[in-house]
mmCIF file of C-alpha atoms in Angstrom:
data_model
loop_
_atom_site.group_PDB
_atom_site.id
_atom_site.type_symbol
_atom_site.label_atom_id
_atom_site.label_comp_id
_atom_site.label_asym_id
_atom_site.label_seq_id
_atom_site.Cartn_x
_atom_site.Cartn_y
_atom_site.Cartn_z
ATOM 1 C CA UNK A 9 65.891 143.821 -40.495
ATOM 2 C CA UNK A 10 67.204 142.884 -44.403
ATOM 3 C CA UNK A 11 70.678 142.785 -45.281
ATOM 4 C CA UNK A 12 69.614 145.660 -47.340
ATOM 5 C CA UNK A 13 68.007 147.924 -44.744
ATOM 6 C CA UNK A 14 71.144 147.244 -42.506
ATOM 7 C CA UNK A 15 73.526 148.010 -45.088
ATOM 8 C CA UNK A 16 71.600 151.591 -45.897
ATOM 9 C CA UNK A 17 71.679 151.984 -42.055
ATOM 10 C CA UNK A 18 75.053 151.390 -41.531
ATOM 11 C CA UNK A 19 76.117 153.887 -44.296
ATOM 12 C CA UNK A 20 73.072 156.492 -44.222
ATOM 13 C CA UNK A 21 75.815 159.580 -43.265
ATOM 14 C CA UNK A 22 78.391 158.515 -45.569
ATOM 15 C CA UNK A 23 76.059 158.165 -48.733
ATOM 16 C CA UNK A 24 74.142 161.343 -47.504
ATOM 17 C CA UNK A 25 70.559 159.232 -48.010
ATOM 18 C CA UNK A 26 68.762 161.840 -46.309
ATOM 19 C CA UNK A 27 69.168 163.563 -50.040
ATOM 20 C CA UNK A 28 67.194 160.941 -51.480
ATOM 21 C CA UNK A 29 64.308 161.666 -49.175
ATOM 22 C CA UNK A 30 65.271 159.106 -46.746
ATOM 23 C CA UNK A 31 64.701 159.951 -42.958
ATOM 24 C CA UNK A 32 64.539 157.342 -40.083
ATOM 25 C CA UNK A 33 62.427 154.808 -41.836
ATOM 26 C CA UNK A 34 61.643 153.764 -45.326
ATOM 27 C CA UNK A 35 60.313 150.665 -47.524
ATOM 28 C CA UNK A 36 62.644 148.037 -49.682
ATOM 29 C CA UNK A 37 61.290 146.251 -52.170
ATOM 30 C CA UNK A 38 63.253 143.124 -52.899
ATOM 31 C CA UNK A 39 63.584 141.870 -56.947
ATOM 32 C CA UNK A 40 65.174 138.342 -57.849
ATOM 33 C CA UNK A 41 65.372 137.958 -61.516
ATOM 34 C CA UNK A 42 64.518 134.748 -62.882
ATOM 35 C CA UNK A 43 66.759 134.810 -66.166
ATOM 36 C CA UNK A 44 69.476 132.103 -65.888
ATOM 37 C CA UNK A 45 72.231 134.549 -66.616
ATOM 38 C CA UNK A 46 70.815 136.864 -64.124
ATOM 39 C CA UNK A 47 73.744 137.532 -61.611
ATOM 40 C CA UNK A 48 72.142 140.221 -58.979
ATOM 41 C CA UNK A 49 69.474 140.477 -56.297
ATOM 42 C CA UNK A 50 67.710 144.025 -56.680
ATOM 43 C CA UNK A 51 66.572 146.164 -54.252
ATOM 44 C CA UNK A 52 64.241 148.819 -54.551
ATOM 45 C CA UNK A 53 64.178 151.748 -51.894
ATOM 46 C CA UNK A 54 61.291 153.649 -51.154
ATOM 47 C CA UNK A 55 60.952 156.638 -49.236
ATOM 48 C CA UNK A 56 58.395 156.322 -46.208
ATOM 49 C CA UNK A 57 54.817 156.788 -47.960
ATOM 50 C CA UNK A 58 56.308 157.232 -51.119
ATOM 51 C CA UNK A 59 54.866 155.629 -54.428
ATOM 52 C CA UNK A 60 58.006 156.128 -56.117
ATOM 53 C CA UNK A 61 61.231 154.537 -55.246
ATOM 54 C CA UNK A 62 64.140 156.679 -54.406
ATOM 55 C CA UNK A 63 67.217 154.186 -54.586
ATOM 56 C CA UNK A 64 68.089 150.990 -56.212
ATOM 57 C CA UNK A 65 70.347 148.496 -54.290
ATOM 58 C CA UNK A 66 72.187 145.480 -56.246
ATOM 59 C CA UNK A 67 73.832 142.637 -54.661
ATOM 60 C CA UNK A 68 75.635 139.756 -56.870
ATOM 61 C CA UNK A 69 73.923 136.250 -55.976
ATOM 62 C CA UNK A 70 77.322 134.450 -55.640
ATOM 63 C CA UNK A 71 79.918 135.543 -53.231
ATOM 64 C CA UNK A 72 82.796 137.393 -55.314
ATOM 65 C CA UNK A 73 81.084 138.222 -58.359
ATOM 66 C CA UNK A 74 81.175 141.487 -58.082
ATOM 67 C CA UNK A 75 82.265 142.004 -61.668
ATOM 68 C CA UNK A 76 79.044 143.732 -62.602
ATOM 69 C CA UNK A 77 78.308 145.599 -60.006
ATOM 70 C CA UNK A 78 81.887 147.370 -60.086
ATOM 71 C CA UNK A 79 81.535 148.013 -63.948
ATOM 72 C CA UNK A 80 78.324 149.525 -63.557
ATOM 73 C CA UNK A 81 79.249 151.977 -60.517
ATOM 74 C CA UNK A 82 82.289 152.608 -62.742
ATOM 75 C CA UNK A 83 80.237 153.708 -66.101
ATOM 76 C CA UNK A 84 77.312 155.297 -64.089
ATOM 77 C CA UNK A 85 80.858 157.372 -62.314
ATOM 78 C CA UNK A 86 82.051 158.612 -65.553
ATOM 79 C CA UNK A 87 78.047 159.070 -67.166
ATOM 80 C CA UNK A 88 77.539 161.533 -64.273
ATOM 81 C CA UNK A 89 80.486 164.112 -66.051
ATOM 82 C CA UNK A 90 79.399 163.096 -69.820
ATOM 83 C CA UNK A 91 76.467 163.010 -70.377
ATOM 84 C CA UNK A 92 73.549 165.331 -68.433
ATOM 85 C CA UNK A 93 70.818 163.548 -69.342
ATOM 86 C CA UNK A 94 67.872 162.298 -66.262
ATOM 87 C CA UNK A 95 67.650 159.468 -68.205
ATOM 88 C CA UNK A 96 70.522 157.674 -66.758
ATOM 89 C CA UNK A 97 71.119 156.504 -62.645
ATOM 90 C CA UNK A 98 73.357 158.385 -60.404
ATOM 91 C CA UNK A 99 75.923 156.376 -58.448
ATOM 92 C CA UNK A 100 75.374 156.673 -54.706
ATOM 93 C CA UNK A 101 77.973 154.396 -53.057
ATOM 94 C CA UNK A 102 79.431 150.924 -53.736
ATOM 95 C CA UNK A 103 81.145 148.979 -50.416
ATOM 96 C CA UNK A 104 82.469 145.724 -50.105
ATOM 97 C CA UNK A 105 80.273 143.879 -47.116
ATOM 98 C CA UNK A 106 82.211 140.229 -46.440
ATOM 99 C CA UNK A 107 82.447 138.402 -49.639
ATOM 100 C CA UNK A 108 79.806 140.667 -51.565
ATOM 101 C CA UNK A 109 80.217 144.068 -52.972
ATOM 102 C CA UNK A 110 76.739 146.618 -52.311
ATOM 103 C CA UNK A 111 75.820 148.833 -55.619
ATOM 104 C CA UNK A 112 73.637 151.830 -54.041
ATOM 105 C CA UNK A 113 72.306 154.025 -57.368
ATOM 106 C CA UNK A 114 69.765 156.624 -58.143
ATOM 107 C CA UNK A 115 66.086 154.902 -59.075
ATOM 108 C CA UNK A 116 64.522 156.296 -62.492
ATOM 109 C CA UNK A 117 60.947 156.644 -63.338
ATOM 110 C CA UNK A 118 58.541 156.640 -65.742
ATOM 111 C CA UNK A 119 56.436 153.776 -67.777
ATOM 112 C CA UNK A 120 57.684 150.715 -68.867
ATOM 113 C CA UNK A 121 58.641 150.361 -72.211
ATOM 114 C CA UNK A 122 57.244 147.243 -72.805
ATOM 115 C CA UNK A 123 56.229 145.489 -76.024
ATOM 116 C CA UNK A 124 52.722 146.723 -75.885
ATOM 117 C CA UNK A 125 53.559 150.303 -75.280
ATOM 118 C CA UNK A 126 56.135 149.825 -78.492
ATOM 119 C CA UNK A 127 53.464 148.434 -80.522
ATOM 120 C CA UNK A 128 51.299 151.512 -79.698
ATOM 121 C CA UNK A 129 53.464 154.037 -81.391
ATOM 122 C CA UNK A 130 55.972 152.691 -82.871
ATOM 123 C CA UNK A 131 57.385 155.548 -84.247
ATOM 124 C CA UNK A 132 58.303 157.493 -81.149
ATOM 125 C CA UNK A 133 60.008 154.308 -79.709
ATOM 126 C CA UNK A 134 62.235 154.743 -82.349
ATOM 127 C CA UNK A 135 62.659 158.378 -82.004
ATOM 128 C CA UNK A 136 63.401 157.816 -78.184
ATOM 129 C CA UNK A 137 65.724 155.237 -78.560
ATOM 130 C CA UNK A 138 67.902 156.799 -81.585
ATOM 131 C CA UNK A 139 68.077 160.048 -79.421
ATOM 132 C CA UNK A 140 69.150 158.980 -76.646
ATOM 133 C CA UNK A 141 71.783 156.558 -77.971
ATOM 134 C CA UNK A 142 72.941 159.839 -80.246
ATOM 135 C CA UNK A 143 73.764 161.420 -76.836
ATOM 136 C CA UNK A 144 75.836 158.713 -75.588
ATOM 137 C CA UNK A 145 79.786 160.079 -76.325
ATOM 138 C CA UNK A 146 82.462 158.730 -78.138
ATOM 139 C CA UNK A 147 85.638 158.027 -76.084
ATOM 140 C CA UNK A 148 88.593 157.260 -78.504
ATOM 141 C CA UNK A 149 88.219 158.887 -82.041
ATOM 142 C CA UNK A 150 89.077 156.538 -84.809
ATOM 143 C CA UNK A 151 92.763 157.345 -84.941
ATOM 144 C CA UNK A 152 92.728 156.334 -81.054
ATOM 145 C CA UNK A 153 91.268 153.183 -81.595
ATOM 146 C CA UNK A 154 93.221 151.226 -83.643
ATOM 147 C CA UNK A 155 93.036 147.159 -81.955
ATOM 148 C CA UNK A 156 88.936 147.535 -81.455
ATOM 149 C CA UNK A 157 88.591 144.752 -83.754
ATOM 150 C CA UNK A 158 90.697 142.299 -81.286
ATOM 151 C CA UNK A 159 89.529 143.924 -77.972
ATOM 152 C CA UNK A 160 85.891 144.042 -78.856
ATOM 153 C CA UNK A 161 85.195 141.189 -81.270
ATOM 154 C CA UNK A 162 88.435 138.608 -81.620
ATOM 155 C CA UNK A 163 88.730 138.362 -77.638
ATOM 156 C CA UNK A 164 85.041 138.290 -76.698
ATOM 157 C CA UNK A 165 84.637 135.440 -79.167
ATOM 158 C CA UNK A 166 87.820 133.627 -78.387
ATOM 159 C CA UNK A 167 86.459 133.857 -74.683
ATOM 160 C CA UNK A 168 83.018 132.127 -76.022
ATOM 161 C CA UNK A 169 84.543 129.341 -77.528
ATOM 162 C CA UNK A 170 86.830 128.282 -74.753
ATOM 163 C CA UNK A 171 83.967 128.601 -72.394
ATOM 164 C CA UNK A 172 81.882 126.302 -74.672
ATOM 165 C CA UNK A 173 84.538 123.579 -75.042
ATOM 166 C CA UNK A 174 84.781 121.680 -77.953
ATOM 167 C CA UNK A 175 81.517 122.349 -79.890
ATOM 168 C CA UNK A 176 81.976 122.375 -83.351
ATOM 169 C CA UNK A 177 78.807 124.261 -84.024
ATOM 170 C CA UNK A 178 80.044 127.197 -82.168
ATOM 171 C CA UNK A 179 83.580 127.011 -83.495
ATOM 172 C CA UNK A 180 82.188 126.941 -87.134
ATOM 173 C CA UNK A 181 80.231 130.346 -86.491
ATOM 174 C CA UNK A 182 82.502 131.949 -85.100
ATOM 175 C CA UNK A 183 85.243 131.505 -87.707
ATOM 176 C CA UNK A 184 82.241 132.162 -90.221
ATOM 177 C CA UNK A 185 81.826 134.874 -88.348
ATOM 178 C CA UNK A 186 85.625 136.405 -88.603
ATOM 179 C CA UNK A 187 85.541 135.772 -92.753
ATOM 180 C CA UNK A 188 82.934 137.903 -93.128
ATOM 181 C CA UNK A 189 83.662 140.594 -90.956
ATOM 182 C CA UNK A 190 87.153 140.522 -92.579
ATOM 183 C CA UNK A 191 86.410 143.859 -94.169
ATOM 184 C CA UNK A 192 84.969 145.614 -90.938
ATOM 185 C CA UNK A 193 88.606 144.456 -89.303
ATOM 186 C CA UNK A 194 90.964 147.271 -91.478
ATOM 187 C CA UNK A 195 88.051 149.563 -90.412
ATOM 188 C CA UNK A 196 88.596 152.277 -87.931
ATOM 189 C CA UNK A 197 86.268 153.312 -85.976
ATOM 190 C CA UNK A 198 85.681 155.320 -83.198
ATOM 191 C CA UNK A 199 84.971 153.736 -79.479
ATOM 192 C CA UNK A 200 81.642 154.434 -78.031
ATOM 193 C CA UNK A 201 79.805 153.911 -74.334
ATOM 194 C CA UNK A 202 77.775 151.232 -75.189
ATOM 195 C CA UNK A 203 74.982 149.959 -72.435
ATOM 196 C CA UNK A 204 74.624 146.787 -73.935
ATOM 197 C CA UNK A 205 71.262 145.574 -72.785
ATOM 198 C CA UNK A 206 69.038 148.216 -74.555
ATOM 199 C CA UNK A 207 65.420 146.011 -74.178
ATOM 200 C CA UNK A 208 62.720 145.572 -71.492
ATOM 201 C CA UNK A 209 62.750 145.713 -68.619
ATOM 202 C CA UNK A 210 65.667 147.964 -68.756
ATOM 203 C CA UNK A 211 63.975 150.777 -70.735
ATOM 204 C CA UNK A 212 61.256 153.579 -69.203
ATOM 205 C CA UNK A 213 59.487 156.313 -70.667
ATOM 206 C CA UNK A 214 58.697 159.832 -68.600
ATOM 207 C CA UNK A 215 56.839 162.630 -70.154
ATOM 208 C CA UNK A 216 59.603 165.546 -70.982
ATOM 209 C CA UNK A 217 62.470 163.215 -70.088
ATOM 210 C CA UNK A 218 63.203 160.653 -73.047
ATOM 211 C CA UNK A 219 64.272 157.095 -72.799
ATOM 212 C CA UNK A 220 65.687 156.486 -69.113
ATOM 213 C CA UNK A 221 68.021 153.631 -69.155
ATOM 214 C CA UNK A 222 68.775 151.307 -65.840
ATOM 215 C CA UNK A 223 71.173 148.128 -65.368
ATOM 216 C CA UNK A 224 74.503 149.024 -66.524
ATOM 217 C CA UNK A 225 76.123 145.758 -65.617
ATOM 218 C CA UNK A 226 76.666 145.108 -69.140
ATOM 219 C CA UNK A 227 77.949 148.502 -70.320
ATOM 220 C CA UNK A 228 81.640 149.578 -72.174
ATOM 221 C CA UNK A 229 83.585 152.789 -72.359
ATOM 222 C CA UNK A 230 85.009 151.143 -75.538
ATOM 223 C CA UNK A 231 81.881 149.993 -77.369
ATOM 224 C CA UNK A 232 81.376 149.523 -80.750
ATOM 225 C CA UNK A 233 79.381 152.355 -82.913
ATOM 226 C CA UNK A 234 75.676 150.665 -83.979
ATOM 227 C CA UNK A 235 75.876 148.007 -81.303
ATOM 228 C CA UNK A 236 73.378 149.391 -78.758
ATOM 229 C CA UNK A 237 70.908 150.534 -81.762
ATOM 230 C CA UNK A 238 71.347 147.760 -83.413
ATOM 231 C CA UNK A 239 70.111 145.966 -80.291
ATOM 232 C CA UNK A 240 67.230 148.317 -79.223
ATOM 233 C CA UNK A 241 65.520 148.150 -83.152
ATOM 234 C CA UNK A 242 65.624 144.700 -82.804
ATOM 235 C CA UNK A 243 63.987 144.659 -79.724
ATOM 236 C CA UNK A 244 61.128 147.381 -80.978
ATOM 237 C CA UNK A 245 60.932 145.139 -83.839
ATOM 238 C CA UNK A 246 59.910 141.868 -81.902
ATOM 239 C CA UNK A 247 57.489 144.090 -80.064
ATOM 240 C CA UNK A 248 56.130 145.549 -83.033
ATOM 241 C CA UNK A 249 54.983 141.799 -84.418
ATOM 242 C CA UNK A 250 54.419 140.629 -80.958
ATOM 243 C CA UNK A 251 57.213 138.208 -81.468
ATOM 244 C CA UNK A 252 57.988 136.210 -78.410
ATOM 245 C CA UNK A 253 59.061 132.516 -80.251
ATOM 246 C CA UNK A 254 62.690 132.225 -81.446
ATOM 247 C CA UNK A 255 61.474 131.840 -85.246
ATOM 248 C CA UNK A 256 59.213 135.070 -84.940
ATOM 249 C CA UNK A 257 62.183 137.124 -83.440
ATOM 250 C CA UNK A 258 64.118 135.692 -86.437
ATOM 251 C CA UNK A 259 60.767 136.881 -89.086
ATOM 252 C CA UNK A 260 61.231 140.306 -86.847
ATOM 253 C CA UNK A 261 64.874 141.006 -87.845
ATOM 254 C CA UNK A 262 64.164 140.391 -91.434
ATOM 255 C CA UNK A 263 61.455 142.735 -91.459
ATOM 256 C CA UNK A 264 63.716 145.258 -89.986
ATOM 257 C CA UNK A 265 67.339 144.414 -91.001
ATOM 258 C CA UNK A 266 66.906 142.235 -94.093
ATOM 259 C CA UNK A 267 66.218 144.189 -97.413
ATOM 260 C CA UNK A 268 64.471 147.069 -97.316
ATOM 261 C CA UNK A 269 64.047 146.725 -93.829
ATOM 262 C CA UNK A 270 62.275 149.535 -91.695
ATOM 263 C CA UNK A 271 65.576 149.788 -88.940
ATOM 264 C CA UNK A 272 68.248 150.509 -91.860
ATOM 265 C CA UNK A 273 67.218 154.014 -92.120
ATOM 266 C CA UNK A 274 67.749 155.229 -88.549
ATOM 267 C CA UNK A 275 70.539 152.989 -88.073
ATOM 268 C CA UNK A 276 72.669 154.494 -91.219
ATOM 269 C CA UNK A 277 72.058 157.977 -90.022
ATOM 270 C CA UNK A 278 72.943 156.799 -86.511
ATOM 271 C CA UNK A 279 76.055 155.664 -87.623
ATOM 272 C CA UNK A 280 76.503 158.695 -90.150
ATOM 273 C CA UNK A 281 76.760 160.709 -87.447
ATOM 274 C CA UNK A 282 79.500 158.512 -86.285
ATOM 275 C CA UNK A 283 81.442 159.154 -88.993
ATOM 276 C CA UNK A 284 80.885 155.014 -90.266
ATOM 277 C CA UNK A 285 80.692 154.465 -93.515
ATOM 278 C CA UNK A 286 77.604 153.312 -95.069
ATOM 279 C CA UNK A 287 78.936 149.720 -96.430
ATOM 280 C CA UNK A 288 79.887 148.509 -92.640
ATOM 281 C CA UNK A 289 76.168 148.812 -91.666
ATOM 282 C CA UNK A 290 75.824 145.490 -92.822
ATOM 283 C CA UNK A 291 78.614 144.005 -90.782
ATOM 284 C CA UNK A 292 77.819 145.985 -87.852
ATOM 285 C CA UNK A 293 74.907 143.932 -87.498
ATOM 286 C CA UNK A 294 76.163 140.355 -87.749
ATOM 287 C CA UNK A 295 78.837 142.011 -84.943
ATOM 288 C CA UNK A 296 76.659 143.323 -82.888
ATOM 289 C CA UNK A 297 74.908 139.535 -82.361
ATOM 290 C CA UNK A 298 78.346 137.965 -81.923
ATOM 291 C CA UNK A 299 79.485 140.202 -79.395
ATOM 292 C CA UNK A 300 76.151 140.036 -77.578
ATOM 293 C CA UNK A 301 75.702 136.298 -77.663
ATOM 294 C CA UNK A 302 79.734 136.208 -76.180
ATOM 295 C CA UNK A 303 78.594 138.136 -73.563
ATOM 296 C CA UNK A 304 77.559 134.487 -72.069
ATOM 297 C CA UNK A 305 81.293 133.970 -71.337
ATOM 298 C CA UNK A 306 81.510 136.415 -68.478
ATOM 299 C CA UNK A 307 77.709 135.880 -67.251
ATOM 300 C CA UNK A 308 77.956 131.551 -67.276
ATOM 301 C CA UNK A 309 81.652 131.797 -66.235
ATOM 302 C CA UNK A 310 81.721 131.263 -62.895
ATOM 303 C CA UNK A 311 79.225 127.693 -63.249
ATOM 304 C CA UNK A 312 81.724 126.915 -65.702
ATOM 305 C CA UNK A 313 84.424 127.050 -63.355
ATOM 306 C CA UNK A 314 82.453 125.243 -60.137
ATOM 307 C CA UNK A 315 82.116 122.177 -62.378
ATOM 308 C CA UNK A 316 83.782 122.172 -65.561
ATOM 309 C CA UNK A 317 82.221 119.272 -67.549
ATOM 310 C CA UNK A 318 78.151 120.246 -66.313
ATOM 311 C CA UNK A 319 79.090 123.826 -66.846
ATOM 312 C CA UNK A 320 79.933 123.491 -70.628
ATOM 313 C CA UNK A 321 76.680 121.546 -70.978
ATOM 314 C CA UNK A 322 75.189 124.571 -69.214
ATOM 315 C CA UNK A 323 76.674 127.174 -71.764
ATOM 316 C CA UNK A 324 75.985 124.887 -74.791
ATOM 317 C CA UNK A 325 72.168 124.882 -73.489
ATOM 318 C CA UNK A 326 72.516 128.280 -72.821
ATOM 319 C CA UNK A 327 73.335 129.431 -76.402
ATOM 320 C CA UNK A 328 70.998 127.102 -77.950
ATOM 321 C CA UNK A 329 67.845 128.914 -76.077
ATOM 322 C CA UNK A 330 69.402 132.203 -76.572
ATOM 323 C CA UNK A 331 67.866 134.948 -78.823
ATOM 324 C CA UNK A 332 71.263 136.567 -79.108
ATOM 325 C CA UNK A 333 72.537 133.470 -80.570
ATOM 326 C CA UNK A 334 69.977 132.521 -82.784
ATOM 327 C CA UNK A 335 70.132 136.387 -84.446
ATOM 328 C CA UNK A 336 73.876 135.969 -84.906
ATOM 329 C CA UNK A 337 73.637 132.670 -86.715
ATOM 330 C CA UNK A 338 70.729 133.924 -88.652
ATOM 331 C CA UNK A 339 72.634 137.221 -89.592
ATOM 332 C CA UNK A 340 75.817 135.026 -90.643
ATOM 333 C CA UNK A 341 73.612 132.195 -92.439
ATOM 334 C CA UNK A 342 71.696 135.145 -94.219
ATOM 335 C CA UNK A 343 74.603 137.508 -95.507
#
């Protein structure tokens, strides 16, 4: 018997599984992400002779990283009284077993939404998306929210460059980075739940349901307004011009954020609707790469603490090969 099936076993009454369609036996489905910054095992739960899983387990790989796993059952606590959409998992349970904290959620269904499915209709990608980041709530109004800027760009940042050592290339972008958005700092703005992660594999498609969203590891009840859009039209761009190479994803954001770019449309009446005015769009994208690409900090951090000189060669590799990165210098280089 899995850790997993013993774990479900061992708190069937408690979680009330039977609810899920769970009786005395069922099928698990184990998932092990290859991405390097991939910090969970995932479980799928299937009910006996089901086709469709029922529940989705996660379990960090590294003893004590449970980070993720607690700020997911967290956000997917407080989605379940804000926003009724089917689109997003319900939180089952989450115990601490030994050194590793158990995430038990809800499974969603529906088709992939996968670059080929994007490419087939384009158009109602972007009608999915915009909808059902419209329906995510704001937490703080603007009044509320006055030290965003520090909290969700200065610190992340800050966090990025300590984590990278002394690397000049990353120091220079990031104070680049902070003259630019110099405007965007007096801004207020409203805080948002952001998911973070808005791409394949984490997106699905049902018939009569919208977008349904998993992996909420990366999410915030203090996001920034534009982030998450700004992240999914990206992502339908790429799959639009089947761009898979770091220079084509680069060609893609042009096409859709540069002038006259397809994405500034529904992202200015996204963030109309926020109450954000129309000159920040600009410096709500260049932001919304930074704070993605300084996500790194918290995924890399704990190979960074093992082992401090091969873990900053690990993160400087890291940002190098990632897309995040290459967007945000792009965006800075560009504007």
């Amino acid at each position: 018997m899995s850790f997993v099936d013993q774990f479900l076993r061992e708190h069937f009454e408690e979680f009330a599984l039977d609810r899920y369609g769970l009786g005395s036996g069922w099928e698990t489905l184990l998932l092990t992400p290859r991405f390097t910054t991939s910090r969970h095992v995932v479980a799928l739960v299937f009910p006996a002779r089901g086709s469709e899983p029922a529940l989705v387990v996660k379990i960090p790989r590294q003893p004590g990283d449970s980070s993720g796993v607690r700020r997911e059952a967290a956000m997917l606590d407080q989605l379940s009284a804000a926003v009724d959409s089917p689109g997003v998992p319900r939180l089952v349970g989450i115990r601490d077993e030994g050194p590793y904290t158990v995430l038990v959620e809800t499974a969603l269904t529906g088709i992939p939404l996968d670059p080929r499915k994007v490419a087939a209709d384009l158009p109602a990608a972007v009608a999915a998306g915009t909808g059902f980041v419209g329906s995510l709530p704001c937490t703080h109004a603007a009044t509320d929210n006055p030290d965003w800027y520090q909290r969700a760009v200065t610190a992340p940042l800050a966090a990025l460059e300590r984590l990278a050592g002394p690397d000049a290339q990353t120091g220079q972008l990031v104070e680049r980075t902070h003259e630019l958005l110099e405007p965007l700092r007096a801004a207020r703005l409203p805080a948002v739940i952001e998911h973070g992660d808005l791409s394949h594999p984490n997106l699905l498609v049902k018939p009569g349901s919208g977008l349904q969203v998993m992996d909420w590891e990366r999410s915030l009840t203090d996001g920034v307004p534009g982030h998450d859009l700004v992240f999914y039209l990206q992502y339908l761009s790429e799959s639009s011009e089947q761009a898979f190479a770091r220079d084509a994803q680069v060609a893609a954001f042009d096409k859709a954020f540069g002038p006259g770019g397809w994405a500034l449309d529904p992202l200015s009446r996204h963030l109309g609707t926020r109450g954000v005015e129309a000159s920040l769009l600009p410096l709500l994208v260049i932001t919304t790469w930074a704070r993605s690409t300084a996500t790194l900090a918290d995924r890399l951090a704990q190979e960074t603490e093992a082992d401090p000189s091969q873990g900053r060669d690990k993160v400087r590799a890291a940002l190098q090969a990632d897309r995040d990165y290459w967007l945000w210098r792009h965006a800075v280089t560009a504007a």
